[in-house]
Amino acid sequence: MSQAIQSKQYEKINAFLVFFIICGCQIGVGIHGFQRVIYKDAKQDAWLSVVLSFILAHIVVFVMFKTLEKFDNLDIYGIQREVFGKILGSFLNFVYVIYCTFAFFAVLKNYIEVVNTWVFPYVNPQFIAIAILLLIVYAVTAGFRVVIGISFFSFFFLLWIPPLLIYPLYFTNINYLLPIMEDIIGILKGAYSMSFTIVGFEILNIVYPYIKDKEKKSAEKYAHFGLLFTFFIYIIIMLITLMYFSGPQLERVIWATLTIFNLIEFPFVERIEIITICAWLLIILPNLCLYLWAAYRGVSSVYNLEIKRFTWIFISIIFIITFFIKTRTQINTMNNYFGKIAFIVVFIYPFILFIFASIKKRRKKGTGDTS
Amino acid sequence: MIKRRVLLYYLCIFLLLFGCADPKILERISLAVLIGYDVESADKVTATVALRSVNQELQSIVSIASQTDETSKGTRIKASLDSTKKIVAGQARVILLGSKLAEAGITQALHTTKMNSEMSSGLYFAIVDGEAGPLIERKYENISDIGQHIFYLLEHNIEEQYTVSSTLHETVRDSYSPFIDLALPLIVQDEDDVHISGLAIFNGDKMVGKLVGNEPFYVVLVKEKYNAGSIQVIIPGAPLKKLSNDIPDQLAIAIDSIFSNRKVKLVNKDTPEFELDIKVEGRVLEIHSSITTEDFNVMEILEKEVEKEFKKEIDKIIKKTQELNSDILGFGEVYKANVGTKNVDKKKWKELYPKIKVNANITVELLRNGVFD
């Protein structure tokens, strides 16, 4: 167990916090406009795609825990080195770090694009990037417990979304949901397109060793609860969106959720979506922090690097990349690629890893018995 | 510890700067409240804007700007060259479209408005019977701010369901949906007054006709649920003649506090034939003085006659929209929901709509009358 995490006892967290980590990491920028992408594939059955993809996510989480439980105190980086050997394992760790970086960048860039489009069309996106990145440095360098604390807080910023969605109910038309189950292939495709939005729970792979040993058993339960919560948020938004927009209109609405908020008017706030977007920074913050931290865990499994130094290097790289991806088309292409990669990393790879891990464990046991 | 504090200072500075990113100071901007589009020539639009600005003495001034160009933003740039203040559209409440533009097609105007993130989805659309420009530019004797005036005119009538709701969202929704056609409030300028005269109805994105008088009431009755409507209907007096000789041939009665519920069902896919059930509950508010509504029979006769009248009007409207091939009542949505998206598209529905059969079953219940029989 060369790679076992020597996490200090005070760094360990309670199992119920897994719930907040899942919610914090899953709900990010995808929620602003996932409806359109899925609608293009699944039409009025898009909500079934959401259901399907979440069922798949539950299965993946189940398999993830099965894998993690085999190696008590290892995160995915340790497991990969254990299972695939030093060279291939290190390579896969590198890929995983790249994936986390990509996820970080996708969240950041999409958020900046939303801010640029809806709130400040004249502000330089790099300027917004610096402001957010510095905030993240501040959070991440303070340590793992602060990152978890941010996930915990950001959860409460999510709670005001469901009540806001009562207002657009007046404009819904149930006929837009009919007929149900028209195109099965389309629903499957829609579930596949959902991967950009649904990912985030793979962070469990890295968080797992940090859960208090006594409570590791119940962590899985909380992970499933977390998934259920995000499922409810997504399904409510999806159903309301489908009933609120007519089909061809939805195909052209880029950020359907924000467009729904656009209609809501209070006597004291006329444009609720402006506030929503600004407050959304607090919702994507755990996303960004956790991905950065996950990337750090990966790098630190190879190099002995201080988190402070790593964070500065990391955000400098991210900041430089923001110069190269500027237009909406580039961002959309990036999202497409990320969706594809995320599908493989999050939905397919855990099964492969599980199979290899089982073989490895069994063989070890076998040799142990003979000796 | 000191390092962290320094970092915090940097952060604060950045956040403060972030707040000043794009200031819009009220004294230095003009708020576009009402925007009117007219078609000028084949590819040019004229935008007429009612602007509201606040000067240093905190008085608000209303001014009008009008420009012609290919795009709406083009007109805004031109208008900006004329203006001492920056023009912003975030407070736009109403967009008016001239009937000529509406007859040529409104998709472009809708798309322009929807594409701009500044615009709220809650702003209202309306069609002007005539040109929008002169309506906005005219100096009215009793209207100090035409933008506010038209906004309130539309808002309260939509709230009280005297006309269909026409927020940007609903307008875009219906105009992009292949199975329903648009109906928008029609505004008319009459000497020194502006009022809603009825509904403009569309086939696709082109205005093809209008419904006036009582007809918008029935459109709302079929399309939506009433929760506080009112209507005046004229029924024949003959069935009530036996009660009293004073009853005139034409009897006007006013019904208010109308609650209605509607259900549309497709009963035959081939014809296609629809079953339209409408339940109306209301209160008699005005009736000829010689009738006392105490009698059970009287109420029943009244209900029957009102039902007949409602049915007649609804059939008339359906027939009229079929002639214009404008499915403003949304039977296409129901048809699509039943046969599936693969078996019907816009073109096919447009061919089918003039042929559909609608059996309207209306039940009217007059719950009560006023405080004096």
XYZ file of C-alpha atoms in Angstrom:
744
model
C 0.000 0.000 0.000
C 2.610 2.423 -1.076
C 0.098 4.991 -2.291
C -2.155 4.992 0.749
C -3.320 8.415 1.646
C -1.680 9.652 4.755
C -4.475 12.052 5.397
C -4.399 13.399 8.864
C -7.256 12.587 11.091
C -8.510 16.186 11.218
C -8.796 16.251 7.447
C -11.343 13.474 7.398
C -14.953 14.369 6.843
C -18.278 13.016 7.944
C -20.144 10.793 5.533
C -23.214 13.022 5.258
C -21.061 15.694 3.630
C -20.849 13.444 0.591
C -24.422 14.501 -0.119
C -23.376 18.141 -0.375
C -20.275 17.325 -2.384
C -22.363 15.490 -4.953
C -24.921 18.306 -5.194
C -22.228 20.958 -5.314
C -20.194 19.260 -7.950
C -23.019 18.070 -10.172
C -24.981 21.261 -10.495
C -22.880 23.706 -12.393
C -23.170 25.458 -15.695
C -24.879 22.638 -17.563
C -28.170 23.423 -15.889
C -28.402 26.765 -17.705
C -28.951 25.269 -21.090
C -28.970 21.486 -21.118
C -32.599 21.314 -22.250
C -31.937 22.380 -25.799
C -29.184 19.857 -26.445
C -31.275 16.982 -25.177
C -34.398 18.195 -26.902
C -32.612 18.046 -30.240
C -32.163 14.306 -29.768
C -35.138 13.196 -27.774
C -37.803 15.810 -28.662
C -40.731 15.866 -26.221
C -39.365 12.795 -24.424
C -36.266 14.664 -23.255
C -37.351 14.214 -19.656
C -37.141 10.459 -20.129
C -33.532 10.926 -21.194
C -32.901 12.682 -17.899
C -34.474 9.799 -16.002
C -32.459 7.281 -17.968
C -29.151 9.046 -17.497
C -29.721 9.309 -13.764
C -30.506 5.608 -13.511
C -27.197 4.995 -15.239
C -25.489 7.409 -12.837
C -26.819 5.438 -9.862
C -25.405 2.249 -11.317
C -22.055 3.926 -11.934
C -21.917 5.221 -8.367
C -22.678 1.718 -7.137
C -19.816 0.277 -9.196
C -17.497 3.092 -8.125
C -18.073 2.277 -4.486
C -17.550 -1.407 -5.124
C -14.177 -0.592 -6.671
C -13.184 1.838 -3.951
C -14.147 -0.543 -1.178
C -11.694 -3.098 -2.519
C -8.819 -0.714 -1.788
C -9.536 0.750 1.558
C -7.525 3.914 1.708
C -6.761 4.580 -1.922
C -8.231 7.128 -4.259
C -8.526 6.504 -7.967
C -4.929 7.538 -8.591
C -3.654 4.981 -6.132
C -5.970 2.309 -7.466
C -4.872 2.868 -11.028
C -1.230 2.492 -10.088
C -2.022 -0.575 -8.049
C -4.071 -2.213 -10.773
C -2.296 -1.226 -13.962
C 1.276 -1.013 -12.718
C 3.509 1.990 -12.461
C 3.824 3.085 -16.074
C 0.295 2.532 -17.366
C -1.121 3.594 -14.021
C 0.800 6.868 -14.069
C -0.318 7.474 -17.604
C -3.976 6.952 -16.651
C -3.475 9.230 -13.668
C -2.174 11.848 -16.047
C -5.249 11.397 -18.234
C -7.475 11.792 -15.204
C -5.695 14.985 -14.212
C -6.176 16.303 -17.743
C -9.846 15.389 -17.521
C -10.229 17.342 -14.282
C -8.449 20.306 -15.834
C -10.707 20.139 -18.841
C -13.781 19.991 -16.606
C -12.519 22.971 -14.628
C -11.939 24.953 -17.762
C -15.304 24.030 -19.304
C -17.178 25.179 -16.211
C -15.219 28.413 -15.974
C -15.495 29.321 -19.640
C -19.195 28.528 -19.889
C -19.923 30.646 -16.870
C -17.925 33.560 -18.248
C -19.786 33.254 -21.519
C -23.112 33.477 -19.709
C -21.975 36.532 -17.771
C -20.737 38.138 -20.959
C -23.944 37.491 -22.815
C -26.512 38.313 -20.179
C -25.009 40.758 -17.771
C -21.847 42.510 -18.915
C -21.449 42.433 -22.680
C -18.611 44.945 -22.565
C -16.446 43.391 -19.894
C -13.290 41.604 -20.914
C -13.710 37.861 -20.263
C -10.119 37.608 -18.999
C -10.973 40.100 -16.334
C -13.834 37.958 -15.091
C -11.562 34.925 -15.293
C -8.961 36.562 -13.043
C -11.569 37.558 -10.507
C -12.941 34.028 -10.301
C -9.550 32.323 -10.356
C -8.240 34.414 -7.490
C -11.282 33.517 -5.474
C -10.533 29.871 -6.131
C -6.906 30.238 -5.097
C -8.134 31.728 -1.872
C -10.440 28.796 -1.250
C -8.288 25.893 -2.359
C -5.054 26.952 -0.686
C -6.922 26.971 2.604
C -7.242 23.215 2.361
C -9.651 20.421 1.729
C -11.980 21.228 4.585
C -12.635 24.706 3.197
C -13.460 23.247 -0.197
C -15.964 20.925 1.427
C -17.340 23.847 3.394
C -17.957 25.715 0.165
C -19.868 22.755 -1.255
C -21.943 22.709 1.884
C -22.812 26.393 1.593
C -23.434 26.391 -2.103
C -26.091 23.758 -1.577
C -28.268 26.332 0.160
C -27.950 28.638 -2.804
C -29.617 25.977 -4.867
C -32.691 25.783 -2.728
C -34.293 28.938 -4.037
C -34.522 27.569 -7.556
C -37.539 25.252 -7.167
C -39.843 27.925 -5.673
C -38.960 30.298 -8.511
C -40.170 27.721 -10.993
C -43.745 27.991 -9.761
C -44.194 31.222 -11.657
C -43.580 29.852 -15.170
C -46.121 27.106 -14.450
C -48.842 29.541 -15.482
C -47.485 29.495 -19.008
C -47.173 25.760 -19.433
C -49.045 23.593 -21.859
C -49.215 19.889 -21.113
C -49.807 19.049 -24.762
C -46.149 19.724 -25.466
C -45.242 16.574 -23.523
C -47.383 14.312 -25.671
C -47.046 11.788 -27.186
C -44.776 9.942 -24.766
C -42.119 7.402 -25.830
C -42.134 8.205 -29.474
C -38.526 7.604 -30.366
C -36.519 5.199 -28.194
C -33.260 5.759 -30.074
C -33.701 9.486 -29.611
C -34.185 9.052 -25.878
C -30.972 7.049 -25.662
C -29.127 9.682 -27.657
C -30.545 12.323 -25.346
C -29.297 10.410 -22.329
C -25.872 10.380 -23.942
C -26.017 14.149 -24.532
C -26.883 14.558 -20.872
C -23.340 13.548 -19.885
C -21.985 17.096 -20.008
C -24.574 18.151 -17.475
C -24.696 15.149 -15.203
C -20.988 14.624 -14.542
C -19.507 15.712 -11.249
C -20.144 12.693 -9.078
C -16.876 11.107 -10.274
C -15.281 13.325 -7.646
C -16.202 10.509 -5.243
C -13.234 8.624 -6.653
C -10.941 11.152 -5.059
C -12.942 12.126 -1.994
C -13.511 8.580 -0.799
C -10.311 8.100 1.286
C -11.124 11.299 3.134
C -14.344 9.986 4.574
C -14.065 8.931 8.204
C -13.268 5.251 8.361
C -16.174 4.392 10.589
C -18.660 6.034 8.252
C -17.391 4.761 4.923
C -20.260 2.285 4.755
C -22.952 4.937 4.916
C -21.189 7.214 2.419
C -22.697 5.328 -0.482
C -26.174 5.970 0.822
C -25.484 9.709 0.951
C -24.014 9.650 -2.536
C -27.242 8.158 -3.839
C -29.257 10.745 -1.924
C -27.158 13.453 -3.534
C -27.873 12.046 -6.961
C -31.573 11.911 -6.152
C -31.577 15.551 -5.135
C -29.902 16.704 -8.322
C -32.225 14.422 -10.236
C -35.225 16.242 -8.795
C -33.795 19.627 -9.681
C -33.000 18.532 -13.226
C -36.268 16.732 -13.858
C -38.365 19.627 -12.563
C -36.491 22.087 -14.742
C -36.700 19.768 -17.721
C -40.441 19.161 -17.402
C -41.212 22.820 -16.958
C -39.000 23.750 -19.877
C -40.668 21.236 -22.146
C -44.117 22.504 -21.259
C -43.080 26.138 -21.320
C -41.464 26.352 -24.743
C -42.829 25.127 -28.009
C -40.521 22.662 -29.730
C -38.944 24.706 -32.511
C -38.606 27.590 -30.077
C -36.710 25.443 -27.574
C -34.316 24.401 -30.297
C -33.264 28.005 -30.603
C -33.163 29.027 -26.964
C -29.554 28.800 -25.864
C -29.965 29.047 -22.088
C -33.489 27.828 -21.521
C -33.342 27.989 -17.729
C -32.222 31.598 -17.776
C -34.859 32.450 -20.368
C -37.487 31.032 -18.040
C -36.152 33.166 -15.198
C -36.233 36.111 -17.578
C -40.010 36.168 -17.398
C -40.235 36.274 -13.642
C -40.836 39.747 -12.341
C -41.099 40.934 -8.787
C -42.034 44.419 -7.685
C -38.587 44.841 -6.150
C -36.533 42.968 -8.770
C -37.584 43.215 -12.365
C -34.948 41.017 -13.905
C -34.410 38.023 -11.692
C -32.057 36.265 -14.099
C -29.380 38.930 -13.661
C -29.253 38.150 -9.955
C -29.442 34.444 -10.681
C -26.388 34.615 -12.894
C -24.348 36.577 -10.382
C -25.356 34.277 -7.527
C -24.463 31.352 -9.736
C -20.808 32.066 -9.057
C -21.391 30.578 -5.616
C -22.927 27.501 -7.180
C -20.076 26.836 -9.589
C -17.446 27.593 -6.959
C -17.480 24.060 -5.424
C -17.351 22.678 -8.957
C -14.180 24.579 -9.686
C -12.580 24.022 -6.296
C -13.237 20.299 -6.276
C -11.908 19.774 -9.779
C -8.796 21.785 -9.002
C -8.310 19.839 -5.820
C -8.860 16.548 -7.680
C -6.231 17.525 -10.219
C -3.880 18.362 -7.353
C -4.384 14.950 -5.772
C -3.425 13.394 -9.081
C -0.293 15.434 -9.499
C 0.758 15.031 -5.891
C 0.597 11.263 -6.259
C 3.559 11.578 -8.608
C 5.397 14.732 -7.579
C 5.716 15.995 -4.117
C 4.206 19.381 -4.711
C 2.787 21.850 -2.256
C -0.878 22.709 -2.894
C -0.132 26.433 -2.913
C 2.425 26.182 -5.647
C 0.320 23.753 -7.642
C -2.723 26.051 -7.483
C -0.802 29.010 -8.833
C 0.661 26.948 -11.669
C -2.735 25.476 -12.431
C -4.612 28.751 -12.610
C -1.854 30.339 -14.674
C -2.258 27.569 -17.239
C -6.047 27.949 -17.184
C -5.734 31.695 -17.546
C -3.504 31.300 -20.576
C -5.940 28.894 -22.219
C -8.785 31.397 -21.813
C -7.038 33.523 -24.397
C -7.362 30.825 -27.022
C -11.020 29.940 -26.628
C -13.056 33.013 -27.242
C -16.071 32.641 -29.514
C -19.355 30.899 -28.900
C -18.660 28.345 -31.629
C -15.363 27.416 -30.006
C -17.084 27.034 -26.663
C -19.786 24.854 -28.187
C -17.206 22.637 -29.855
C -15.347 22.411 -26.573
C -18.543 21.407 -24.781
C -19.203 18.722 -27.358
C -15.742 17.253 -26.921
C -15.968 17.488 -23.181
C -19.341 15.715 -23.227
C -17.846 12.856 -25.222
C -14.769 12.572 -23.036
C -16.846 12.829 -19.882
C -19.100 10.036 -21.063
C -16.133 7.734 -21.460
C -14.377 8.776 -18.256
C -17.429 8.848 -16.032
C -19.822 6.309 -17.466
C -17.703 3.659 -19.141
C -14.317 3.698 -17.467
C -15.573 2.809 -13.935
C -16.847 -0.513 -15.266
C -13.503 -1.286 -16.916
C -11.641 -0.313 -13.779
C -13.952 -2.467 -11.701
C -13.321 -5.523 -13.871
C -9.553 -5.076 -13.772
C -9.580 -4.368 -10.056
C -11.564 -7.551 -9.411
C -9.155 -9.623 -11.462
C -6.186 -8.088 -9.684
C -7.644 -8.669 -6.247
C -8.584 -12.238 -7.012
C -5.145 -13.044 -8.374
C -3.532 -11.527 -5.313
C -5.739 -13.554 -3.079
C -4.860 -16.655 -5.079
C -1.127 -16.118 -4.735
C -1.595 -15.305 -1.093
C -3.277 -18.649 -0.518
C -0.604 -20.735 -2.190
C 2.311 -19.179 -0.423
C -0.758 34.924 7.736
C 0.419 38.230 6.334
C 0.548 36.713 2.869
C -3.016 35.624 3.119
C -4.093 39.072 4.179
C -2.348 40.593 1.176
C -4.156 38.165 -1.063
C -7.413 39.170 0.512
C -6.707 42.820 -0.246
C -6.031 42.014 -3.876
C -9.253 40.102 -3.982
C -11.224 42.991 -2.539
C -9.768 45.381 -5.070
C -10.649 43.054 -7.892
C -14.163 42.568 -6.648
C -14.639 46.305 -6.304
C -13.433 46.804 -9.845
C -15.756 44.058 -10.912
C -18.658 46.083 -9.588
C -17.692 49.069 -11.736
C -17.455 46.936 -14.823
C -20.279 48.435 -16.768
C -21.987 51.279 -14.958
C -25.270 52.611 -16.217
C -26.040 55.829 -14.457
C -29.666 56.783 -14.637
C -28.989 60.425 -15.493
C -26.848 59.445 -18.420
C -29.091 56.972 -20.144
C -32.336 57.032 -22.058
C -34.702 54.199 -21.401
C -36.557 52.905 -24.408
C -40.038 52.197 -23.083
C -42.021 51.639 -26.220
C -40.637 50.529 -29.554
C -42.603 50.556 -32.773
C -41.522 48.877 -35.991
C -42.843 49.710 -39.423
C -41.779 48.398 -42.764
C -40.314 51.136 -44.907
C -39.353 49.450 -48.123
C -38.587 45.832 -49.013
C -35.728 45.346 -46.555
C -35.739 48.373 -44.332
C -37.495 48.910 -41.047
C -38.318 52.116 -39.279
C -38.030 51.956 -35.546
C -39.841 54.585 -33.542
C -38.929 54.674 -29.902
C -40.513 56.432 -26.966
C -37.617 57.276 -24.687
C -37.751 58.228 -21.075
C -34.849 59.947 -19.456
C -34.246 61.516 -16.098
C -32.422 64.825 -15.912
C -30.469 66.311 -13.053
C -33.558 67.914 -11.569
C -35.081 64.439 -11.365
C -37.828 65.216 -13.788
C -38.471 62.532 -16.275
C -38.770 63.553 -19.873
C -40.330 61.633 -22.670
C -38.915 62.007 -26.119
C -39.377 60.220 -29.396
C -36.742 59.033 -31.829
C -37.335 57.511 -35.199
C -34.831 56.010 -37.633
C -34.768 53.768 -40.652
C -32.224 51.049 -41.362
C -31.791 47.391 -42.277
C -31.479 46.048 -38.751
C -33.003 47.139 -35.503
C -29.566 47.657 -33.980
C -28.754 49.819 -36.999
C -31.663 52.070 -36.176
C -30.465 52.172 -32.603
C -26.994 53.262 -33.640
C -28.487 55.993 -35.776
C -30.781 57.084 -32.983
C -27.773 57.133 -30.682
C -26.054 59.591 -32.988
C -29.001 61.893 -32.440
C -29.151 61.480 -28.732
C -27.121 63.033 -25.939
C -27.576 59.958 -23.816
C -26.929 56.278 -24.173
C -30.033 54.401 -25.239
C -30.756 51.174 -23.387
C -33.577 48.763 -24.108
C -33.796 46.903 -20.808
C -36.883 48.777 -19.696
C -38.812 48.223 -22.915
C -42.370 47.289 -22.003
C -44.213 47.130 -25.296
C -43.271 46.488 -28.882
C -45.719 47.634 -31.508
C -45.699 46.362 -35.046
C -47.375 48.203 -37.891
C -49.983 46.204 -39.747
C -48.038 46.456 -42.989
C -45.053 44.852 -41.339
C -47.319 42.243 -39.756
C -48.797 41.391 -43.137
C -45.308 40.977 -44.560
C -44.185 38.710 -41.708
C -43.129 39.294 -38.127
C -40.529 36.562 -37.658
C -37.632 38.946 -38.122
C -38.909 41.427 -35.568
C -39.495 38.648 -33.047
C -36.113 37.114 -33.636
C -34.362 40.443 -33.208
C -36.113 41.082 -29.931
C -35.570 37.618 -28.550
C -31.897 37.532 -29.495
C -31.157 40.564 -27.354
C -30.544 39.470 -23.790
C -31.478 42.929 -22.536
C -35.131 42.386 -23.372
C -37.362 40.858 -20.740
C -39.532 37.935 -21.809
C -42.417 39.686 -20.111
C -42.719 42.576 -22.530
C -45.876 42.807 -24.598
C -46.352 42.618 -28.312
C -49.223 44.281 -30.103
C -50.188 45.065 -33.659
C -51.190 48.553 -34.687
C -54.057 48.872 -37.086
C -52.195 51.248 -39.380
C -48.667 52.424 -38.775
C -46.853 52.278 -35.456
C -44.709 55.362 -36.061
C -47.413 58.021 -36.194
C -49.180 56.446 -33.224
C -46.091 56.874 -31.084
C -45.039 60.255 -32.439
C -48.362 61.968 -32.090
C -48.782 64.476 -29.266
C -51.867 63.451 -27.380
C -53.861 65.850 -25.321
C -54.564 63.495 -22.437
C -51.630 61.156 -22.629
C -48.376 62.505 -21.284
C -46.313 59.369 -21.724
C -47.385 57.191 -24.598
C -45.044 54.351 -23.566
C -46.529 53.969 -20.098
C -50.026 54.504 -21.462
C -49.889 51.653 -23.938
C -48.187 49.384 -21.430
C -50.928 49.890 -18.842
C -53.586 49.637 -21.520
C -52.329 46.208 -22.483
C -51.416 45.053 -19.005
C -54.759 45.554 -17.356
C -56.725 44.222 -20.290
C -54.595 41.118 -20.396
C -54.879 40.682 -16.665
C -58.653 40.938 -16.844
C -58.631 38.627 -19.844
C -60.351 41.018 -22.208
C -57.693 40.139 -24.732
C -55.176 37.358 -25.193
C -51.885 37.510 -23.364
C -49.097 38.527 -25.721
C -45.865 38.545 -23.759
C -42.704 38.169 -25.780
C -42.358 34.623 -24.549
C -45.843 33.552 -25.577
C -45.606 35.313 -28.893
C -42.334 33.632 -29.754
C -43.608 30.302 -28.472
C -46.691 30.370 -30.660
C -44.949 31.737 -33.692
C -42.296 29.029 -33.631
C -44.739 26.227 -32.943
C -45.926 24.622 -36.174
C -49.314 23.688 -34.754
C -50.731 26.957 -33.532
C -51.044 30.395 -35.040
C -50.593 33.703 -33.381
C -53.275 36.047 -32.178
C -52.071 39.409 -30.914
C -53.951 42.381 -29.500
C -54.795 44.962 -32.103
C -54.346 48.575 -31.125
C -55.898 51.418 -32.992
C -55.369 55.146 -32.856
C -58.611 57.028 -32.961
C -58.189 60.795 -33.053
C -56.821 61.691 -29.655
C -57.149 58.286 -28.131
C -55.533 54.865 -28.345
C -57.531 51.753 -27.636
C -57.598 48.012 -28.150
C -59.961 47.165 -30.938
C -59.655 43.404 -31.110
C -57.242 40.724 -32.209
C -54.940 40.447 -35.176
C -54.775 36.861 -36.375
C -51.939 35.258 -38.259
C -51.314 32.494 -40.702
C -47.758 31.450 -40.106
C -45.952 34.708 -39.479
C -48.196 36.830 -41.657
C -51.211 38.732 -40.416
C -54.273 37.643 -42.346
C -57.205 39.159 -40.571
C -58.706 40.587 -37.444
C -61.344 39.722 -34.926
C -63.245 42.616 -33.466
C -66.048 43.366 -31.039
C -67.002 40.459 -28.820
C -64.951 37.917 -30.681
C -61.758 38.119 -28.543
C -63.852 36.983 -25.568
C -64.652 33.706 -27.297
C -61.076 33.228 -28.402
C -59.961 33.461 -24.793
C -62.839 31.183 -23.776
C -61.636 28.438 -26.106
C -57.912 28.960 -25.620
C -57.586 29.621 -21.921
C -59.414 29.335 -18.655
C -61.344 32.308 -17.409
C -60.995 33.216 -13.812
C -62.680 36.575 -13.878
C -64.147 37.351 -17.248
C -67.193 39.318 -18.222
C -69.285 39.534 -21.353
C -72.444 41.036 -22.673
C -74.555 38.792 -24.869
C -77.698 39.515 -26.814
C -80.229 36.740 -26.805
C -83.649 36.551 -28.446
C -86.466 37.558 -26.131
C -89.051 35.210 -27.617
C -88.683 32.254 -25.207
C -89.286 34.591 -22.295
C -92.288 36.318 -23.797
C -94.740 34.266 -21.780
C -93.456 35.725 -18.548
C -94.157 39.287 -19.347
C -95.210 41.298 -22.334
C -92.682 44.034 -21.773
C -89.791 41.872 -22.888
C -88.175 43.205 -26.056
C -87.258 40.990 -29.000
C -83.590 41.409 -28.388
C -82.525 40.993 -24.815
C -79.143 42.086 -23.625
C -77.710 40.458 -20.565
C -74.362 41.013 -18.912
C -72.543 38.196 -17.188
C -69.489 38.678 -15.047
C -67.222 36.745 -12.642
C -66.951 34.156 -15.320
C -65.063 31.012 -14.477
C -64.546 28.670 -17.328
C -62.923 25.383 -18.011
C -62.204 23.902 -21.377
C -61.292 20.504 -22.711
C -60.366 19.597 -26.254
C -60.413 16.002 -27.353
C -59.641 14.459 -30.690
C -62.415 11.998 -31.461
C -61.606 11.133 -35.036
C -58.094 11.194 -36.448
C -59.080 10.996 -40.093
C -61.573 13.825 -40.496
C -60.140 15.227 -38.027
C -62.943 15.811 -35.601
C -62.626 17.490 -32.227
C -64.817 17.543 -29.196
C -64.668 20.888 -27.440
C -66.231 20.972 -23.977
C -66.521 24.298 -22.296
C -67.991 24.829 -18.875
C -68.864 28.371 -17.904
C -69.968 29.624 -14.526
C -70.976 33.207 -14.065
C -73.163 35.748 -12.406
C -75.905 37.750 -14.057
C -75.170 41.373 -13.498
C -77.508 43.186 -15.826
C -80.738 42.110 -17.370
C -83.953 43.699 -18.584
C -85.872 45.135 -15.644
C -89.049 43.160 -16.344
C -87.411 39.830 -15.661
C -87.149 38.565 -12.137
C -84.624 35.834 -11.877
C -86.268 34.319 -8.837
C -88.066 31.807 -10.987
C -86.164 28.629 -11.518
C -87.431 28.336 -15.075
C -86.243 31.761 -16.036
C -82.685 30.957 -15.112
C -82.868 27.747 -17.053
C -84.158 29.481 -20.146
C -81.514 32.144 -19.830
C -78.774 29.542 -19.515
C -80.054 27.703 -22.600
C -80.162 30.873 -24.643
C -76.711 31.983 -23.547
C -75.325 28.556 -24.400
C -76.834 28.810 -27.859
C -75.391 32.254 -28.323
C -71.932 31.115 -27.169
C -72.031 28.133 -29.474
C -73.079 30.264 -32.395
C -70.244 32.709 -31.816
C -67.616 30.019 -31.317
C -68.690 28.211 -34.459
C -68.559 31.484 -36.316
C -65.010 32.190 -35.130
C -63.814 28.694 -35.957
C -65.302 29.002 -39.405
C -63.693 32.377 -39.920
C -60.263 31.145 -38.840
C -60.652 28.126 -41.081
C -61.318 30.377 -44.040
C -58.151 32.307 -43.214
C -56.348 29.058 -42.343
C -55.231 30.475 -39.034
C -55.352 27.983 -36.186
C -55.254 30.514 -33.360
C -57.179 28.202 -31.035
C -54.455 25.568 -31.086
C -56.323 22.493 -32.310
C -53.091 21.500 -34.034
C -51.366 21.031 -30.666
C -54.040 18.570 -29.612
C -53.869 16.801 -32.948
C -50.092 16.481 -32.707
C -50.319 15.220 -29.142
C -52.602 12.417 -30.316
C -51.089 11.313 -33.587
C -47.401 11.933 -32.841
C -44.902 14.262 -34.432
C -44.051 11.814 -37.190
C -47.519 11.809 -38.680
C -48.126 15.509 -38.917
C -46.045 18.517 -39.817
C -46.718 22.154 -40.429
C -47.615 21.742 -44.070
C -49.942 18.839 -43.467
C -51.680 20.604 -40.615
C -52.172 23.678 -42.764
C -53.929 21.470 -45.298
C -55.998 19.773 -42.628
C -57.116 22.756 -40.597
C -59.705 24.138 -43.016
C -61.310 20.692 -43.010
C -61.496 19.982 -39.297
C -64.810 19.555 -37.568
C -65.320 20.933 -34.091
C -68.285 19.951 -31.963
C -68.587 22.617 -29.341
C -70.513 21.608 -26.218
C -71.073 24.520 -23.947
C -72.574 24.376 -20.508
C -73.440 27.652 -18.903
C -74.368 27.883 -15.269
C -75.607 31.160 -13.907
C -74.787 30.859 -10.265
C -76.317 34.010 -8.868
C -77.378 37.514 -9.641
C -76.840 40.822 -7.904
C -78.460 42.076 -4.708
C -81.789 43.111 -6.212
C -84.113 40.843 -8.132
